[in-house]
Amino acid sequence: MKSILVIQHVEYEGLGIIEEILQKRGFEFELIISTKNNIPKSARNYSAIIIMGGPMGVYEQSLYPFISDEVRLIKNCFDENIPVLGVCLGAQLVASAAGAKVYKGNQKEIGWYNLKLTEEGKSDFLFRGLPEEFPVFQWHGDTFDTPDNCTNLASSDLFPNQIIKVGENVYGLQFHLEVTEEMIKNWITINDEELKSVKSYINIEDLLKHTRTYIDRLNQYGQIVFNRFFDQIQS
């Protein structure tokens, strides 16, 4: 089987629990950091593409030229019927490739927020059987409109587009289903200045308390969703 391409935008936003799943299932994967490596022009050499998060915006292509390269690669995946899993910024890139506008939201969504599956989400192969509503970890300020050719599978109170699906095998998850408790603590340390700018409505102690409460359940759901995504590849 062809390897999976993993695109990271910053080294601290890695695969999380996805890496262990890939290893247990025997998948080989090629990891590239978009700020250091060239983005392939074609996805034909890969069985799937995973695109992780990052602090940059899809609309900042003049500052980050690789963004347009990634959008082009995702469009190539549409054409070649190659599965894509986009996380946070990765989801916004999927939306952009499908024709959506990506822009700054009214406020940032950082911490634990309830995710609500739509009727389409409740019946989707990846999310079938999960609770209709459950807390997920978020860290983003940008959002996107739902493209005409996409299905919206979930929403939150602050942002209506939390999971989008393009075709049968391209998914964009605005939230972080892959995170571990250690990753969250690391992000808090690294993004200290950003957190200071939102301290009027985001409390770090509450965030950490909620992490201890919800992380195990989140990882259980992540195991289900990511394994189902890889089931589609191996089938």
C-alpha atoms as a printed R data frame, in Angstrom:
    type eleno elety resid chain resno       x      y      z
1   ATOM     1    CA   MET     A     1   0.000  0.000  0.000
2   ATOM     2    CA   LYS     A     2   1.155  3.544 -0.718
3   ATOM     3    CA   SER     A     3   2.248  5.651  2.234
4   ATOM     4    CA   ILE     A     4   0.181  8.420  3.811
5   ATOM     5    CA   LEU     A     5   1.361 12.014  3.484
6   ATOM     6    CA   VAL     A     6   1.209 14.050  6.700
7   ATOM     7    CA   ILE     A     7   1.564 17.827  6.432
8   ATOM     8    CA   GLN     A     8   2.373 19.781  9.590
9   ATOM     9    CA   HIS     A     9   2.589 23.557  9.694
10  ATOM    10    CA   VAL     A    10   4.404 23.867 13.020
11  ATOM    11    CA   GLU     A    11   6.311 21.153 14.842
12  ATOM    12    CA   TYR     A    12   4.269 21.390 18.042
13  ATOM    13    CA   GLU     A    13   0.954 20.615 16.291
14  ATOM    14    CA   GLY     A    14   1.659 16.988 15.543
15  ATOM    15    CA   LEU     A    15  -0.408 13.876 14.960
16  ATOM    16    CA   GLY     A    16  -1.219 13.157 18.596
17  ATOM    17    CA   ILE     A    17  -3.100  9.871 18.934
18  ATOM    18    CA   ILE     A    18  -3.213  9.488 15.144
19  ATOM    19    CA   GLU     A    19   0.463  8.507 15.086
20  ATOM    20    CA   GLU     A    20  -0.053  5.487 17.346
21  ATOM    21    CA   ILE     A    21  -3.066  4.412 15.276
22  ATOM    22    CA   LEU     A    22  -1.011  4.581 12.076
23  ATOM    23    CA   GLN     A    23   1.746  2.510 13.656
24  ATOM    24    CA   LYS     A    24  -0.619 -0.129 15.058
25  ATOM    25    CA   ARG     A    25  -2.311 -0.518 11.676
26  ATOM    26    CA   GLY     A    26   0.994 -0.835  9.860
27  ATOM    27    CA   PHE     A    27   0.698  2.342  7.789
28  ATOM    28    CA   GLU     A    28   3.853  4.001  6.585
29  ATOM    29    CA   PHE     A    29   3.674  7.785  6.500
30  ATOM    30    CA   GLU     A    30   5.787 10.593  5.150
31  ATOM    31    CA   LEU     A    31   5.919 13.696  7.337
32  ATOM    32    CA   ILE     A    32   6.697 17.107  5.911
33  ATOM    33    CA   ILE     A    33   6.764 20.494  7.644
34  ATOM    34    CA   SER     A    34   5.255 23.003  5.244
35  ATOM    35    CA   THR     A    35   7.559 25.817  6.354
36  ATOM    36    CA   LYS     A    36  10.620 23.677  5.600
37  ATOM    37    CA   ASN     A    37   9.627 21.292  2.782
38  ATOM    38    CA   ASN     A    38   8.038 21.647 -0.626
39  ATOM    39    CA   ILE     A    39   4.410 20.572 -0.981
40  ATOM    40    CA   PRO     A    40   3.989 17.834 -3.636
41  ATOM    41    CA   LYS     A    41   2.167 18.893 -6.780
42  ATOM    42    CA   SER     A    42   0.277 15.597 -6.994
43  ATOM    43    CA   ALA     A    43  -1.225 13.200 -4.450
44  ATOM    44    CA   ARG     A    44  -1.022 10.144 -6.723
45  ATOM    45    CA   ASN     A    45   1.888  8.635 -4.806
46  ATOM    46    CA   TYR     A    46  -0.084  8.531 -1.549
47  ATOM    47    CA   SER     A    47  -3.018  6.528 -0.227
48  ATOM    48    CA   ALA     A    48  -4.277  9.507  1.813
49  ATOM    49    CA   ILE     A    49  -3.347 13.006  2.967
50  ATOM    50    CA   ILE     A    50  -3.532 14.251  6.568
51  ATOM    51    CA   ILE     A    51  -3.202 18.009  7.100
52  ATOM    52    CA   MET     A    52  -2.725 19.313 10.625
53  ATOM    53    CA   GLY     A    53  -3.322 22.676 12.291
54  ATOM    54    CA   GLY     A    54  -1.265 25.833 12.575
55  ATOM    55    CA   PRO     A    55  -1.398 29.495 13.608
56  ATOM    56    CA   MET     A    56  -1.512 30.950 10.094
57  ATOM    57    CA   GLY     A    57  -4.648 31.852  8.166
58  ATOM    58    CA   VAL     A    58  -5.704 30.498  4.781
59  ATOM    59    CA   TYR     A    59  -6.073 34.133  3.652
60  ATOM    60    CA   GLU     A    60  -2.375 34.825  4.411
61  ATOM    61    CA   GLN     A    61  -1.041 33.292  1.213
62  ATOM    62    CA   SER     A    62   1.243 36.264  0.552
63  ATOM    63    CA   LEU     A    63   3.022 35.549  3.848
64  ATOM    64    CA   TYR     A    64   2.863 31.760  3.536
65  ATOM    65    CA   PRO     A    65   3.101 30.712 -0.135
66  ATOM    66    CA   PHE     A    66   2.788 27.035  0.791
67  ATOM    67    CA   ILE     A    67  -0.896 27.626  1.605
68  ATOM    68    CA   SER     A    68  -1.798 27.947 -2.069
69  ATOM    69    CA   ASP     A    69   0.289 24.819 -2.754
70  ATOM    70    CA   GLU     A    70  -1.707 22.881 -0.168
71  ATOM    71    CA   VAL     A    71  -5.018 24.100 -1.568
72  ATOM    72    CA   ARG     A    72  -3.893 22.949 -5.003
73  ATOM    73    CA   LEU     A    73  -2.894 19.544 -3.586
74  ATOM    74    CA   ILE     A    74  -6.295 19.116 -1.919
75  ATOM    75    CA   LYS     A    75  -8.029 19.937 -5.191
76  ATOM    76    CA   ASN     A    76  -5.874 17.252 -6.793
77  ATOM    77    CA   CYS     A    77  -7.142 14.817 -4.136
78  ATOM    78    CA   PHE     A    78 -10.716 15.709 -5.119
79  ATOM    79    CA   ASP     A    79  -9.906 14.875 -8.737
80  ATOM    80    CA   GLU     A    80  -7.994 11.668 -7.921
81  ATOM    81    CA   ASN     A    81 -10.484 10.440 -5.267
82  ATOM    82    CA   ILE     A    82  -7.760 10.356 -2.602
83  ATOM    83    CA   PRO     A    83  -8.938 10.533  1.040
84  ATOM    84    CA   VAL     A    84  -8.084 13.677  2.998
85  ATOM    85    CA   LEU     A    85  -8.301 14.375  6.725
86  ATOM    86    CA   GLY     A    86  -7.896 18.044  7.624
87  ATOM    87    CA   VAL     A    87  -7.601 19.197 11.241
88  ATOM    88    CA   CYS     A    88  -8.228 22.828 12.298
89  ATOM    89    CA   LEU     A    89  -6.200 24.806  9.716
90  ATOM    90    CA   GLY     A    90  -6.336 21.607  7.668
91  ATOM    91    CA   ALA     A    91 -10.142 21.781  7.730
92  ATOM    92    CA   GLN     A    92 -10.044 25.407  6.628
93  ATOM    93    CA   LEU     A    93  -7.751 24.437  3.744
94  ATOM    94    CA   VAL     A    94 -10.219 21.721  2.718
95  ATOM    95    CA   ALA     A    95 -13.029 24.278  2.799
96  ATOM    96    CA   SER     A    96 -10.987 26.727  0.732
97  ATOM    97    CA   ALA     A    97 -10.167 24.042 -1.839
98  ATOM    98    CA   ALA     A    98 -13.899 23.325 -2.105
99  ATOM    99    CA   GLY     A    99 -14.614 26.987 -2.808
100 ATOM   100    CA   ALA     A   100 -15.432 28.393  0.632
101 ATOM   101    CA   LYS     A   101 -14.363 31.724  2.054
102 ATOM   102    CA   VAL     A   102 -12.148 31.451  5.169
103 ATOM   103    CA   TYR     A   103 -12.134 34.429  7.535
104 ATOM   104    CA   LYS     A   104 -11.681 35.544 11.147
105 ATOM   105    CA   GLY     A   105 -14.515 34.669 13.501
106 ATOM   106    CA   ASN     A   106 -16.103 37.069 15.977
107 ATOM   107    CA   GLN     A   107 -14.077 35.558 18.813
108 ATOM   108    CA   LYS     A   108 -11.662 32.712 19.400
109 ATOM   109    CA   GLU     A   109 -12.794 29.259 20.422
110 ATOM   110    CA   ILE     A   110 -10.079 27.938 22.741
111 ATOM   111    CA   GLY     A   111 -10.754 25.163 25.224
112 ATOM   112    CA   TRP     A   112 -13.638 22.727 25.590
113 ATOM   113    CA   TYR     A   113 -16.913 23.308 23.752
114 ATOM   114    CA   ASN     A   114 -19.850 21.051 22.964
115 ATOM   115    CA   LEU     A   115 -19.944 19.613 19.459
116 ATOM   116    CA   LYS     A   116 -23.404 18.896 18.045
117 ATOM   117    CA   LEU     A   117 -23.729 16.404 15.211
118 ATOM   118    CA   THR     A   118 -26.181 17.280 12.455
119 ATOM   119    CA   GLU     A   119 -28.576 14.647 11.108
120 ATOM   120    CA   GLU     A   120 -26.029 13.976  8.357
121 ATOM   121    CA   GLY     A   121 -23.288 13.690 10.963
122 ATOM   122    CA   LYS     A   122 -25.237 11.183 13.042
123 ATOM   123    CA   SER     A   123 -25.566  8.883 10.033
124 ATOM   124    CA   ASP     A   124 -22.041  9.371  8.646
125 ATOM   125    CA   PHE     A   125 -19.742  6.328  8.708
126 ATOM   126    CA   LEU     A   126 -17.046  8.072 10.770
127 ATOM   127    CA   PHE     A   127 -19.343  9.442 13.482
128 ATOM   128    CA   ARG     A   128 -22.217  6.955 13.569
129 ATOM   129    CA   GLY     A   129 -22.950  5.782 17.118
130 ATOM   130    CA   LEU     A   130 -21.210  8.687 18.848
131 ATOM   131    CA   PRO     A   131 -23.291 10.876 21.181
132 ATOM   132    CA   GLU     A   132 -25.294 13.550 19.408
133 ATOM   133    CA   GLU     A   133 -23.505 16.137 21.555
134 ATOM   134    CA   PHE     A   134 -20.154 15.884 23.353
135 ATOM   135    CA   PRO     A   135 -17.268 18.192 24.412
136 ATOM   136    CA   VAL     A   136 -14.265 18.558 22.101
137 ATOM   137    CA   PHE     A   137 -11.056 20.556 22.330
138 ATOM   138    CA   GLN     A   138 -10.829 23.687 20.215
139 ATOM   139    CA   TRP     A   139  -8.074 26.162 19.394
140 ATOM   140    CA   HIS     A   140  -8.960 28.484 16.535
141 ATOM   141    CA   GLY     A   141 -10.183 31.942 15.646
142 ATOM   142    CA   ASP     A   142 -10.859 31.509 11.929
143 ATOM   143    CA   THR     A   143 -13.910 29.921 10.381
144 ATOM   144    CA   PHE     A   144 -15.431 29.274  6.961
145 ATOM   145    CA   ASP     A   145 -18.695 29.100  5.092
146 ATOM   146    CA   THR     A   146 -20.063 25.738  3.979
147 ATOM   147    CA   PRO     A   147 -19.275 25.267  0.277
148 ATOM   148    CA   ASP     A   148 -22.164 24.257 -1.976
149 ATOM   149    CA   ASN     A   149 -20.559 20.879 -2.688
150 ATOM   150    CA   CYS     A   150 -19.957 20.016  0.988
151 ATOM   151    CA   THR     A   151 -22.004 18.498  3.798
152 ATOM   152    CA   ASN     A   152 -21.922 20.028  7.273
153 ATOM   153    CA   LEU     A   153 -21.739 17.215  9.826
154 ATOM   154    CA   ALA     A   154 -21.447 19.173 13.099
155 ATOM   155    CA   SER     A   155 -21.647 22.589 14.723
156 ATOM   156    CA   SER     A   156 -20.930 24.383 18.002
157 ATOM   157    CA   ASP     A   157 -22.677 27.341 19.618
158 ATOM   158    CA   LEU     A   158 -19.990 29.738 18.370
159 ATOM   159    CA   PHE     A   159 -19.210 28.288 14.941
160 ATOM   160    CA   PRO     A   160 -21.767 26.499 12.737
161 ATOM   161    CA   ASN     A   161 -19.201 24.612 10.629
162 ATOM   162    CA   GLN     A   162 -17.242 22.122 12.734
163 ATOM   163    CA   ILE     A   163 -17.045 19.099 10.419
164 ATOM   164    CA   ILE     A   164 -17.347 19.297  6.658
165 ATOM   165    CA   LYS     A   165 -17.321 16.442  4.196
166 ATOM   166    CA   VAL     A   166 -16.505 16.696  0.513
167 ATOM   167    CA   GLY     A   167 -17.557 13.717 -1.581
168 ATOM   168    CA   GLU     A   168 -17.169 10.356  0.119
169 ATOM   169    CA   ASN     A   169 -13.710 10.502  1.673
170 ATOM   170    CA   VAL     A   170 -12.580 14.082  2.371
171 ATOM   171    CA   TYR     A   171 -13.183 15.378  5.896
172 ATOM   172    CA   GLY     A   172 -12.358 18.643  7.628
173 ATOM   173    CA   LEU     A   173 -12.481 18.741 11.443
174 ATOM   174    CA   GLN     A   174 -12.319 22.272 12.857
175 ATOM   175    CA   PHE     A   175 -11.638 20.916 16.360
176 ATOM   176    CA   HIS     A   176  -8.776 18.814 17.732
177 ATOM   177    CA   LEU     A   177  -9.807 15.186 18.128
178 ATOM   178    CA   GLU     A   178  -6.151 14.110 18.055
179 ATOM   179    CA   VAL     A   179  -4.822 15.952 21.114
180 ATOM   180    CA   THR     A   180  -3.395 14.457 24.285
181 ATOM   181    CA   GLU     A   181  -3.264 16.136 27.683
182 ATOM   182    CA   GLU     A   182   0.478 16.683 27.225
183 ATOM   183    CA   MET     A   183  -0.103 18.423 23.894
184 ATOM   184    CA   ILE     A   184  -2.663 20.772 25.412
185 ATOM   185    CA   LYS     A   185  -0.313 21.741 28.243
186 ATOM   186    CA   ASN     A   186   2.451 22.353 25.707
187 ATOM   187    CA   TRP     A   187   0.205 24.550 23.551
188 ATOM   188    CA   ILE     A   188  -0.724 26.626 26.609
189 ATOM   189    CA   THR     A   189   2.955 27.273 27.294
190 ATOM   190    CA   ILE     A   190   3.864 28.020 23.675
191 ATOM   191    CA   ASN     A   191   0.844 30.251 23.031
192 ATOM   192    CA   ASP     A   192   1.077 32.250 26.246
193 ATOM   193    CA   GLU     A   193   0.818 35.624 24.482
194 ATOM   194    CA   GLU     A   194  -2.268 34.587 22.527
195 ATOM   195    CA   LEU     A   195  -3.952 33.408 25.717
196 ATOM   196    CA   LYS     A   196  -3.245 36.744 27.399
197 ATOM   197    CA   SER     A   197  -5.158 38.451 24.587
198 ATOM   198    CA   VAL     A   198  -8.311 36.401 25.297
199 ATOM   199    CA   LYS     A   199  -8.156 36.250 29.103
200 ATOM   200    CA   SER     A   200 -11.391 38.253 29.335
201 ATOM   201    CA   TYR     A   201 -13.371 35.198 28.203
202 ATOM   202    CA   ILE     A   202 -11.007 32.196 28.409
203 ATOM   203    CA   ASN     A   203  -9.820 30.967 31.812
204 ATOM   204    CA   ILE     A   204  -6.712 28.768 31.748
205 ATOM   205    CA   GLU     A   205  -7.474 27.046 35.046
206 ATOM   206    CA   ASP     A   206 -10.920 26.083 33.779
207 ATOM   207    CA   LEU     A   207  -9.369 24.865 30.527
208 ATOM   208    CA   LEU     A   208  -6.962 22.595 32.421
209 ATOM   209    CA   LYS     A   209  -9.709 21.342 34.745
210 ATOM   210    CA   HIS     A   210 -11.928 20.500 31.788
211 ATOM   211    CA   THR     A   211  -8.999 18.773 30.104
212 ATOM   212    CA   ARG     A   212  -8.588 16.419 33.046
213 ATOM   213    CA   THR     A   213 -12.324 15.717 32.937
214 ATOM   214    CA   TYR     A   214 -12.834 15.215 29.208
215 ATOM   215    CA   ILE     A   215  -9.550 14.087 27.629
216 ATOM   216    CA   ASP     A   216  -9.982 10.327 28.092
217 ATOM   217    CA   ARG     A   217 -13.418 10.367 26.487
218 ATOM   218    CA   LEU     A   218 -12.148 12.553 23.646
219 ATOM   219    CA   ASN     A   219  -9.340 10.093 22.960
220 ATOM   220    CA   GLN     A   220 -11.834  7.201 22.935
221 ATOM   221    CA   TYR     A   221 -13.916  8.972 20.304
222 ATOM   222    CA   GLY     A   222 -10.751  9.847 18.401
223 ATOM   223    CA   GLN     A   223  -9.783  6.176 18.275
224 ATOM   224    CA   ILE     A   224 -13.175  5.350 16.771
225 ATOM   225    CA   VAL     A   225 -13.238  8.156 14.205
226 ATOM   226    CA   PHE     A   226  -9.641  7.879 13.012
227 ATOM   227    CA   ASN     A   227  -9.757  4.088 12.773
228 ATOM   228    CA   ARG     A   228 -12.898  4.346 10.658
229 ATOM   229    CA   PHE     A   229 -11.165  6.864  8.400
230 ATOM   230    CA   PHE     A   230  -8.291  4.427  7.899
231 ATOM   231    CA   ASP     A   231 -10.747  1.545  7.406
232 ATOM   232    CA   GLN     A   232 -11.922  3.348  4.272
233 ATOM   233    CA   ILE     A   233  -8.361  3.466  2.972
234 ATOM   234    CA   GLN     A   234  -7.603 -0.200  3.614
235 ATOM   235    CA   SER     A   235 -10.909 -1.339  2.123
